[in-house]
Coordinates of C-alpha atoms in Angstrom, one line a residue:
M497 CA -27.4 -13.6 -293.9
E498 CA -28.7 -15.9 -292.3
Q499 CA -29.9 -15.7 -288.2
A500 CA -30.3 -18.7 -286.6
L501 CA -33.9 -19.9 -285.2
T502 CA -32.7 -22.0 -282.0
P503 CA -30.8 -20.6 -279.2
Q504 CA -26.9 -21.1 -279.6
P505 CA -24.1 -21.2 -276.6
L506 CA -22.6 -18.5 -276.0
P507 CA -19.0 -18.9 -276.4
Q508 CA -16.2 -16.9 -274.5
T509 CA -14.1 -14.7 -276.8
K510 CA -13.6 -11.6 -277.4
F511 CA -16.7 -10.2 -276.7
G512 CA -17.2 -13.6 -274.2
P513 CA -16.6 -12.8 -270.4
Q514 CA -13.9 -10.8 -269.3
T515 CA -12.0 -13.0 -267.3
Q516 CA -8.1 -10.7 -267.9
P517 CA -7.6 -6.7 -267.1
K518 CA -5.9 -5.6 -270.7
K519 CA -2.8 -5.2 -270.4
F520 CA -2.5 -1.7 -272.4
Y521 CA -4.8 0.5 -273.3
I522 CA -6.1 3.9 -275.0
P523 CA -8.0 6.4 -273.7
V524 CA -10.9 7.7 -276.1
K525 CA -8.8 10.2 -276.4
V526 CA -5.4 9.4 -277.8
K527 CA -7.6 7.2 -280.7
F528 CA -9.1 10.2 -281.5
F529 CA -6.5 12.3 -282.0
I530 CA -4.3 9.6 -283.7
A531 CA -8.1 8.3 -285.8
S532 CA -7.7 13.2 -287.0
A533 CA -4.2 12.5 -287.2
I534 CA -4.3 9.9 -290.0
A535 CA -7.3 11.1 -291.3
L536 CA -5.5 15.1 -291.5
S537 CA -2.9 13.6 -293.3
W538 CA -4.8 11.7 -295.6
F539 CA -6.7 14.4 -296.4
V540 CA -2.9 16.5 -296.5
V541 CA -1.9 14.5 -299.3
S542 CA -4.7 13.6 -301.0
C543 CA -4.4 18.2 -301.4
W544 CA -1.7 17.8 -303.1
L545 CA -2.5 15.0 -305.5
S546 CA -5.4 16.5 -306.5
Y547 CA -3.5 20.0 -307.1
P548 CA -3.2 19.3 -310.8
W549 CA -7.0 18.5 -311.5
V550 CA -7.7 21.1 -309.9
L551 CA -5.8 23.3 -312.5
D552 CA -8.0 21.5 -315.1
L553 CA -11.1 22.1 -313.7
S554 CA -10.6 25.2 -313.3
T555 CA -10.1 25.8 -316.8
K556 CA -13.3 25.6 -317.2
V557 CA -15.7 26.2 -314.4
G558 CA -13.3 28.6 -312.6
H559 CA -10.6 27.9 -309.5
L560 CA -12.6 28.7 -306.6
V561 CA -15.2 26.3 -307.5
A562 CA -13.5 23.8 -309.6
W563 CA -11.4 23.6 -305.8
L564 CA -15.3 23.4 -304.6
I565 CA -15.8 20.7 -306.4
V566 CA -12.8 18.4 -305.9
L567 CA -13.2 19.5 -301.6
F568 CA -16.8 18.0 -302.1
I569 CA -15.9 15.0 -304.4
A570 CA -12.5 13.6 -303.2
L571 CA -11.3 15.3 -300.3
V572 CA -14.1 15.2 -297.5
P573 CA -14.8 11.9 -298.5
G574 CA -11.3 10.3 -298.5
Y575 CA -11.0 12.4 -295.3
L576 CA -14.4 10.3 -293.9
N577 CA -13.2 7.5 -294.7
A578 CA -9.6 7.4 -293.8
F579 CA -11.3 8.3 -290.3
L580 CA -14.1 5.6 -290.2
L581 CA -10.9 2.9 -291.1
A582 CA -8.4 4.4 -287.8
S583 CA -10.9 4.3 -286.3
L584 CA -12.1 0.7 -286.5
L585 CA -8.6 -0.5 -286.6
L586 CA -8.6 1.4 -283.7
D587 CA -11.6 -0.1 -281.5
R588 CA -11.4 -2.9 -278.6
P589 CA -14.6 -2.5 -276.8
P590 CA -14.7 -3.8 -273.0
R591 CA -15.8 -7.8 -273.7
L592 CA -19.7 -9.1 -272.4
N593 CA -20.2 -10.3 -269.1
L594 CA -22.7 -12.7 -270.3
D595 CA -22.4 -15.0 -267.3
R596 CA -23.4 -12.6 -264.3
Q597 CA -26.7 -13.2 -262.9
D598 CA -27.7 -9.7 -262.2
Y599 CA -30.2 -9.6 -266.1
P600 CA -33.3 -7.8 -264.6
P601 CA -36.8 -8.3 -265.8
L602 CA -37.4 -6.1 -269.0
S603 CA -39.8 -4.5 -271.1
I604 CA -40.4 -5.1 -274.9
L605 CA -42.3 -2.3 -276.5
I606 CA -43.5 -2.5 -280.4
A607 CA -46.1 0.8 -282.4
A608 CA -48.0 -2.2 -285.7
Y609 CA -49.3 -0.6 -288.6
N610 CA -51.0 -3.2 -290.5
E611 CA -48.6 -6.0 -290.3
E612 CA -50.1 -8.9 -289.8
R613 CA -47.7 -10.1 -292.5
N614 CA -44.5 -9.5 -289.8
I615 CA -45.3 -9.5 -286.8
S616 CA -45.8 -13.2 -285.4
E617 CA -42.3 -14.4 -287.0
T618 CA -41.7 -11.0 -284.1
L619 CA -43.4 -12.6 -282.0
R620 CA -42.0 -16.2 -282.8
S621 CA -38.4 -14.9 -282.1
I622 CA -39.2 -13.6 -278.9
R623 CA -40.4 -16.9 -277.7
Q624 CA -37.4 -18.1 -278.3
Q625 CA -35.0 -15.1 -276.5
D626 CA -32.6 -16.8 -274.1
Y627 CA -32.7 -14.1 -271.4
P628 CA -32.8 -15.4 -267.6
G629 CA -35.4 -12.5 -266.7
T630 CA -38.9 -11.6 -267.3
I631 CA -40.6 -10.1 -270.3
E632 CA -43.2 -7.8 -270.4
V633 CA -44.1 -7.7 -274.7
I634 CA -46.7 -4.0 -275.1
I635 CA -47.5 -3.8 -278.9
V636 CA -50.0 -0.8 -279.3
D637 CA -51.2 -1.5 -282.7
D638 CA -51.8 1.9 -284.5
G639 CA -55.1 1.7 -286.4
S640 CA -54.9 -0.9 -288.2
T641 CA -56.8 -2.0 -291.1
D642 CA -55.6 -5.1 -291.7
R643 CA -55.5 -9.1 -288.9
T644 CA -52.1 -7.6 -287.1
R645 CA -54.9 -7.8 -283.7
E646 CA -55.7 -11.1 -284.2
V647 CA -52.6 -12.5 -285.3
I648 CA -51.2 -10.9 -281.7
L649 CA -53.6 -12.8 -280.0
D650 CA -53.6 -15.4 -281.5
A651 CA -49.9 -16.0 -281.4
G652 CA -50.1 -16.3 -277.1
L653 CA -47.2 -15.0 -276.5
P654 CA -47.5 -14.4 -272.2
N655 CA -47.0 -11.8 -270.7
L656 CA -49.0 -9.7 -273.4
K657 CA -50.5 -6.4 -273.7
L658 CA -52.3 -5.2 -276.8
I659 CA -53.1 -1.8 -277.1
A660 CA -55.5 -0.6 -280.2
A661 CA -55.0 3.2 -280.6
D662 CA -56.5 5.2 -282.8
H663 CA -53.8 5.9 -286.0
G664 CA -52.1 9.1 -285.0
G665 CA -48.1 7.7 -286.2
K666 CA -45.7 5.6 -284.5
S667 CA -44.2 8.5 -281.8
K668 CA -47.8 8.0 -280.9
A669 CA -48.3 5.0 -280.2
L670 CA -44.5 5.0 -278.6
N671 CA -45.5 7.2 -276.2
L672 CA -48.8 5.3 -275.4
G673 CA -47.0 2.3 -274.6
L674 CA -43.7 3.3 -273.1
A675 CA -46.8 5.1 -269.7
E676 CA -48.2 1.1 -269.8
V677 CA -44.0 -0.1 -269.6
A678 CA -43.5 -1.1 -265.7
H679 CA -39.2 -2.3 -265.0
E680 CA -36.9 -0.3 -265.2
L681 CA -35.6 -1.4 -269.3
V682 CA -37.2 -1.3 -272.1
V683 CA -36.2 -2.7 -275.7
T684 CA -38.3 -0.7 -278.8
I685 CA -38.2 -3.4 -281.4
D686 CA -40.5 -2.9 -284.9
A687 CA -43.0 -4.9 -286.1
D688 CA -41.3 -7.0 -288.2
T689 CA -38.0 -7.7 -286.4
F690 CA -37.1 -10.8 -285.9
L691 CA -34.0 -10.9 -282.7
H692 CA -31.6 -13.5 -282.7
P693 CA -31.8 -16.2 -279.8
Q694 CA -29.2 -13.9 -277.8
A695 CA -29.8 -10.2 -279.5
L696 CA -31.8 -9.5 -275.5
R697 CA -29.0 -10.8 -273.4
R698 CA -25.7 -9.8 -275.4
I699 CA -27.9 -5.9 -275.7
V700 CA -28.6 -5.6 -271.8
A701 CA -25.5 -6.9 -270.9
R702 CA -23.9 -3.8 -273.0
M703 CA -25.7 -2.1 -270.3
L704 CA -25.1 -3.7 -267.4
G705 CA -21.8 -3.1 -268.1
D706 CA -21.8 0.1 -270.0
P707 CA -20.7 3.7 -267.5
Q708 CA -24.3 4.6 -265.0
H709 CA -25.0 8.0 -267.5
T710 CA -25.8 5.3 -270.5
A711 CA -29.0 5.8 -271.4
A712 CA -29.7 3.4 -274.6
I713 CA -27.9 0.9 -276.5
A714 CA -28.4 0.5 -279.8
G715 CA -28.6 -2.4 -281.2
S716 CA -27.3 -3.9 -284.5
V717 CA -29.7 -3.7 -286.7
L718 CA -29.4 -6.5 -291.0
A719 CA -30.5 -6.8 -293.6
K720 CA -33.8 -10.3 -293.0
N721 CA -35.6 -10.1 -296.4
S722 CA -31.7 -9.8 -298.6
R723 CA -33.0 -12.6 -301.3
D724 CA -35.8 -11.3 -301.5
T725 CA -35.5 -8.8 -305.1
F726 CA -31.8 -6.8 -306.5
M727 CA -32.4 -4.5 -304.3
T728 CA -32.5 -5.8 -301.5
R729 CA -29.6 -7.5 -301.7
L730 CA -27.8 -4.2 -301.8
Q731 CA -29.3 -2.7 -298.5
E732 CA -27.9 -6.4 -297.3
W733 CA -24.2 -4.9 -297.7
D734 CA -25.5 -1.4 -296.6
Y735 CA -26.5 -2.9 -293.4
F736 CA -24.1 -5.5 -292.8
L737 CA -21.2 -2.8 -293.8
A738 CA -21.1 0.9 -293.6
I739 CA -24.2 0.9 -291.0
A740 CA -22.7 -1.0 -288.4
S741 CA -19.3 -0.1 -289.0
V742 CA -20.1 3.6 -288.4
K743 CA -22.2 2.8 -285.2
R744 CA -19.1 1.3 -284.0
Q745 CA -16.8 4.5 -284.7
Q746 CA -19.5 6.5 -283.1
A747 CA -19.6 3.9 -280.2
L748 CA -15.4 4.4 -279.8
Y749 CA -16.2 8.6 -279.3
Q750 CA -19.1 7.9 -276.7
G751 CA -21.6 8.8 -279.5
T752 CA -23.7 7.0 -281.1
L753 CA -26.6 9.7 -283.0
V754 CA -29.2 6.6 -283.4
A755 CA -31.1 3.9 -281.2
Q756 CA -32.8 3.2 -284.0
G757 CA -36.3 2.2 -283.2
A758 CA -35.8 -0.9 -285.1
F759 CA -34.1 -2.7 -282.0
S760 CA -33.1 -0.6 -278.9
L761 CA -32.6 -0.2 -275.5
Y762 CA -33.2 2.3 -273.4
K763 CA -33.2 3.2 -269.7
T764 CA -37.2 3.7 -268.9
K765 CA -36.8 6.5 -266.0
V766 CA -34.7 8.7 -269.1
L767 CA -37.0 7.9 -271.2
R768 CA -40.1 10.0 -269.3
S769 CA -37.9 12.3 -268.4
I770 CA -38.2 14.0 -271.7
N771 CA -41.1 13.0 -272.4
G772 CA -40.7 10.2 -275.0
W773 CA -40.2 10.4 -279.0
P774 CA -41.3 13.2 -280.0
A775 CA -43.9 13.7 -283.0
C776 CA -42.0 14.4 -286.0
I777 CA -40.6 11.4 -289.0
G778 CA -37.4 11.4 -287.4
E779 CA -38.1 10.3 -284.2
D780 CA -35.3 7.8 -283.1
I781 CA -33.0 10.1 -283.8
V782 CA -34.1 13.5 -282.5
L783 CA -35.4 11.3 -279.6
T784 CA -31.8 10.3 -279.3
W785 CA -30.1 13.6 -279.6
A786 CA -32.1 14.9 -277.1
L787 CA -30.5 12.1 -274.9
I788 CA -26.8 13.0 -275.4
K789 CA -28.0 16.6 -275.0
A790 CA -28.9 15.7 -271.4
G791 CA -25.6 14.3 -270.8
Y792 CA -26.4 10.5 -271.2
R793 CA -24.3 8.2 -273.7
I794 CA -25.7 6.4 -276.5
G795 CA -23.8 2.9 -276.6
F796 CA -24.1 0.5 -278.6
E797 CA -23.2 -3.6 -278.8
P798 CA -22.8 -5.1 -282.7
T799 CA -23.7 -8.9 -281.2
A800 CA -26.7 -7.7 -280.2
V801 CA -28.4 -8.5 -283.3
G802 CA -31.8 -7.9 -284.9
F803 CA -33.1 -8.7 -288.5
T804 CA -35.4 -6.0 -290.3
R805 CA -36.7 -6.2 -293.4
V806 CA -36.1 -3.6 -295.7
P807 CA -37.3 -2.5 -298.7
V808 CA -38.2 -4.6 -301.5
T809 CA -38.1 -1.9 -304.9
F810 CA -37.0 0.3 -305.7
K811 CA -40.0 3.1 -304.5
Q812 CA -40.2 1.9 -301.3
F813 CA -36.4 2.6 -300.9
A814 CA -36.9 6.0 -302.0
R815 CA -39.4 6.3 -299.3
Q816 CA -37.4 5.4 -296.3
R817 CA -34.1 6.5 -296.8
R818 CA -36.2 9.8 -298.0
R819 CA -37.2 9.6 -294.1
W820 CA -34.4 8.8 -293.0
A821 CA -32.6 11.8 -294.4
R822 CA -35.3 14.6 -293.2
G823 CA -35.1 13.0 -289.9
M824 CA -32.0 13.6 -290.0
I825 CA -32.5 17.9 -290.7
E826 CA -35.2 17.4 -288.1
G827 CA -32.4 16.5 -285.1
F828 CA -30.3 20.2 -286.1
K829 CA -33.5 21.7 -286.1
Y830 CA -35.0 20.7 -282.4
H831 CA -31.5 20.4 -280.7
W832 CA -29.3 23.3 -283.2
D833 CA -27.4 24.2 -280.1
M834 CA -25.7 21.0 -279.3
L835 CA -23.3 22.5 -282.3
L836 CA -21.6 25.1 -279.5
R837 CA -21.1 22.2 -276.7
W838 CA -18.0 22.7 -278.0
P839 CA -14.9 20.4 -277.2
R840 CA -17.6 17.4 -276.8
L841 CA -16.4 14.3 -279.7
V842 CA -19.8 13.7 -279.9
T843 CA -20.2 17.3 -281.1
Y844 CA -18.3 16.4 -283.2
L845 CA -19.4 13.7 -284.4
M846 CA -22.9 15.7 -284.9
S847 CA -20.8 18.4 -287.2
L848 CA -19.5 16.1 -289.6
D849 CA -23.5 14.8 -290.3
L850 CA -23.6 18.1 -291.7
L851 CA -21.3 17.2 -294.5
F852 CA -23.9 15.2 -295.1
P853 CA -26.5 17.7 -297.7
L854 CA -23.5 19.3 -298.9
L855 CA -21.9 15.9 -300.3
D856 CA -25.1 14.5 -301.5
L857 CA -26.2 17.7 -303.9
T858 CA -22.3 18.3 -305.0
Y859 CA -22.7 13.9 -306.0
T860 CA -25.7 14.2 -307.5
L861 CA -25.7 17.8 -309.6
V862 CA -21.7 17.1 -310.1
F863 CA -20.4 14.0 -309.8
I864 CA -23.4 11.7 -311.6
P865 CA -23.3 14.3 -314.8
G866 CA -19.4 13.7 -314.7
I867 CA -19.7 10.2 -315.0
F868 CA -22.2 11.2 -318.5
L869 CA -19.4 13.0 -319.8
A870 CA -16.6 10.4 -318.7
L871 CA -18.6 8.3 -321.2
L872 CA -18.5 10.7 -323.9
G873 CA -14.3 11.1 -323.5
H874 CA -14.0 14.4 -321.2
F875 CA -12.7 13.3 -318.0
W876 CA -12.7 16.5 -316.3
V877 CA -15.8 15.2 -313.4
V878 CA -14.4 12.0 -312.9
G879 CA -11.6 10.2 -314.4
P880 CA -8.1 9.1 -313.2
M881 CA -8.2 11.1 -309.9
T882 CA -12.1 10.1 -309.1
L883 CA -10.6 6.7 -309.2
A884 CA -8.1 6.3 -307.2
V885 CA -10.0 6.9 -303.9
L886 CA -11.0 3.1 -305.0
P887 CA -8.3 1.5 -303.0
L888 CA -8.9 3.2 -299.5
T889 CA -12.6 2.5 -299.9
L890 CA -11.7 -1.7 -300.9
L891 CA -9.1 -1.1 -297.3
I892 CA -12.4 -0.7 -295.0
Q893 CA -15.0 -2.6 -296.2
W894 CA -12.3 -5.8 -296.2
V895 CA -11.5 -4.2 -292.8
M896 CA -15.5 -3.9 -292.0
Y897 CA -16.1 -6.8 -293.4
R898 CA -13.6 -9.1 -290.9
Y899 CA -15.2 -7.3 -287.7
Q900 CA -19.0 -8.0 -288.8
R901 CA -17.4 -12.1 -290.2
R902 CA -16.3 -12.3 -285.8
V903 CA -19.7 -11.5 -285.1
F904 CA -21.7 -14.0 -287.0
S905 CA -19.1 -16.9 -286.2
E906 CA -19.7 -15.5 -282.5
L907 CA -23.3 -15.7 -283.2
G908 CA -23.5 -18.9 -284.8
L909 CA -24.0 -17.3 -288.4
K910 CA -23.6 -17.4 -291.6
I911 CA -22.7 -14.7 -294.6
R912 CA -24.9 -16.2 -297.4
R913 CA -23.1 -15.3 -300.8
N914 CA -23.9 -12.1 -302.3
R915 CA -21.7 -11.6 -304.9
L916 CA -23.7 -9.0 -307.5
G917 CA -25.5 -7.7 -304.0
F918 CA -21.8 -6.2 -303.3
I919 CA -20.3 -5.2 -307.3
A920 CA -23.2 -2.8 -307.3
Y921 CA -23.1 -1.6 -304.1
S922 CA -20.1 -0.8 -304.8
L923 CA -20.9 0.5 -308.3
I924 CA -23.6 2.3 -308.1
Y925 CA -25.7 2.2 -304.2
Q926 CA -24.5 5.4 -303.5
L927 CA -25.4 7.0 -307.2
M928 CA -28.8 5.8 -306.5
M929 CA -28.5 7.3 -302.5
S930 CA -28.1 10.9 -303.2
P931 CA -30.1 12.1 -304.9
V932 CA -32.9 10.8 -303.1
C933 CA -31.7 11.9 -299.4
V934 CA -31.4 15.9 -301.8
W935 CA -35.2 15.4 -302.7
G936 CA -35.2 14.4 -298.6
Y937 CA -33.7 17.3 -297.1
A938 CA -35.3 19.9 -299.8
E939 CA -38.9 18.4 -298.0
E940 CA -38.2 18.4 -295.1
I941 CA -36.3 22.5 -295.6
L942 CA -39.8 23.5 -297.2
G943 CA -41.7 22.6 -295.1
L944 CA -44.2 19.9 -297.4
T945 CA -46.3 17.2 -295.2
K946 CA -44.7 14.7 -293.1
K947 CA -46.6 11.2 -293.3
W948 CA -45.6 7.4 -291.4

């Protein structure tokens, strides 16, 4: 994708100022029950269609194990995909009022560690923001050993405060900066995040238009360096389609589960009330769940876009995704009691996260070996029934793409061609992801050393 380097005119579109009330409104809970009913219907039909597959597989591994394999390879993923598709089709977020006159002063908080190659571009994107209010920038240099501090000072950014700290990790650096924040709203971005010129205006407009108990708004984070390597081309589609769409779904049900550190907006007072970021590897996940636990709402704005550098090698990718997997387990460690708070839509969304370790484990230990068996002519695990889920997958990706194309059109961005990356993303991305995630889950459960 190409990021716009100059402010674009503010369009009066679906996401623009609201001029007329909606003629027909479906309450959120009704949308949830509709989407759940569609997903459950898909699950029931899939169970019926899968029965011959289960019978055949049970002659090899037994009836119970056969059902468990089919459940976590096909039935549960099908349910989750159908639920996501139905939710996206029902999603109609309130329009943004971009012409409002009450944009407040804003703080931007960045934790930087050895970022001399990236941070000048980040600061340039801040300088180019089309934001009507005052912006202060607080950068905490977390003990960098390169020229990060010199690059920051040479940028000549107004209202800049640079804090030099000993290397203590991202959460500690963010909390040092939080203590210096002067305004009621604070945005966190990574030191390699490049903001679209309208990003701050749009994310603040979403906060101002959302319910009063909203504590944070997650921005939309996309791949900045998508042309660097084969791995970045794969990740471009993950950020563009999957991650953005899951956040849309969660926001629809009032429970975005991660206000990611790469680009999110918070209410400063609320952050301080929960003592800021916890000292853990998944600090943004655990922080978000703490806000939800305290009774706050977390929103999402798909048109508030920031571009971040994604890992360029498989080794770097594996390290990042292991960290994300560990962060999710940390979230359950810190806030397991959230699963007992029924009936709440956000509790249901969190409970779905419990399925992913089981799905990744089954995919790693059963599905991947099943591919090799299929190549040898044994279609016990991978065969015609598993190929039957491809139409649903392609339909979901088409719906995701249409939503994102609308966002890009509104922001004056172009979707660059990446057909090879899309084909590889659709066919092999999960083959790489699941084993890495299983590794991360195991690291956290076993209490192995954590590194930022």
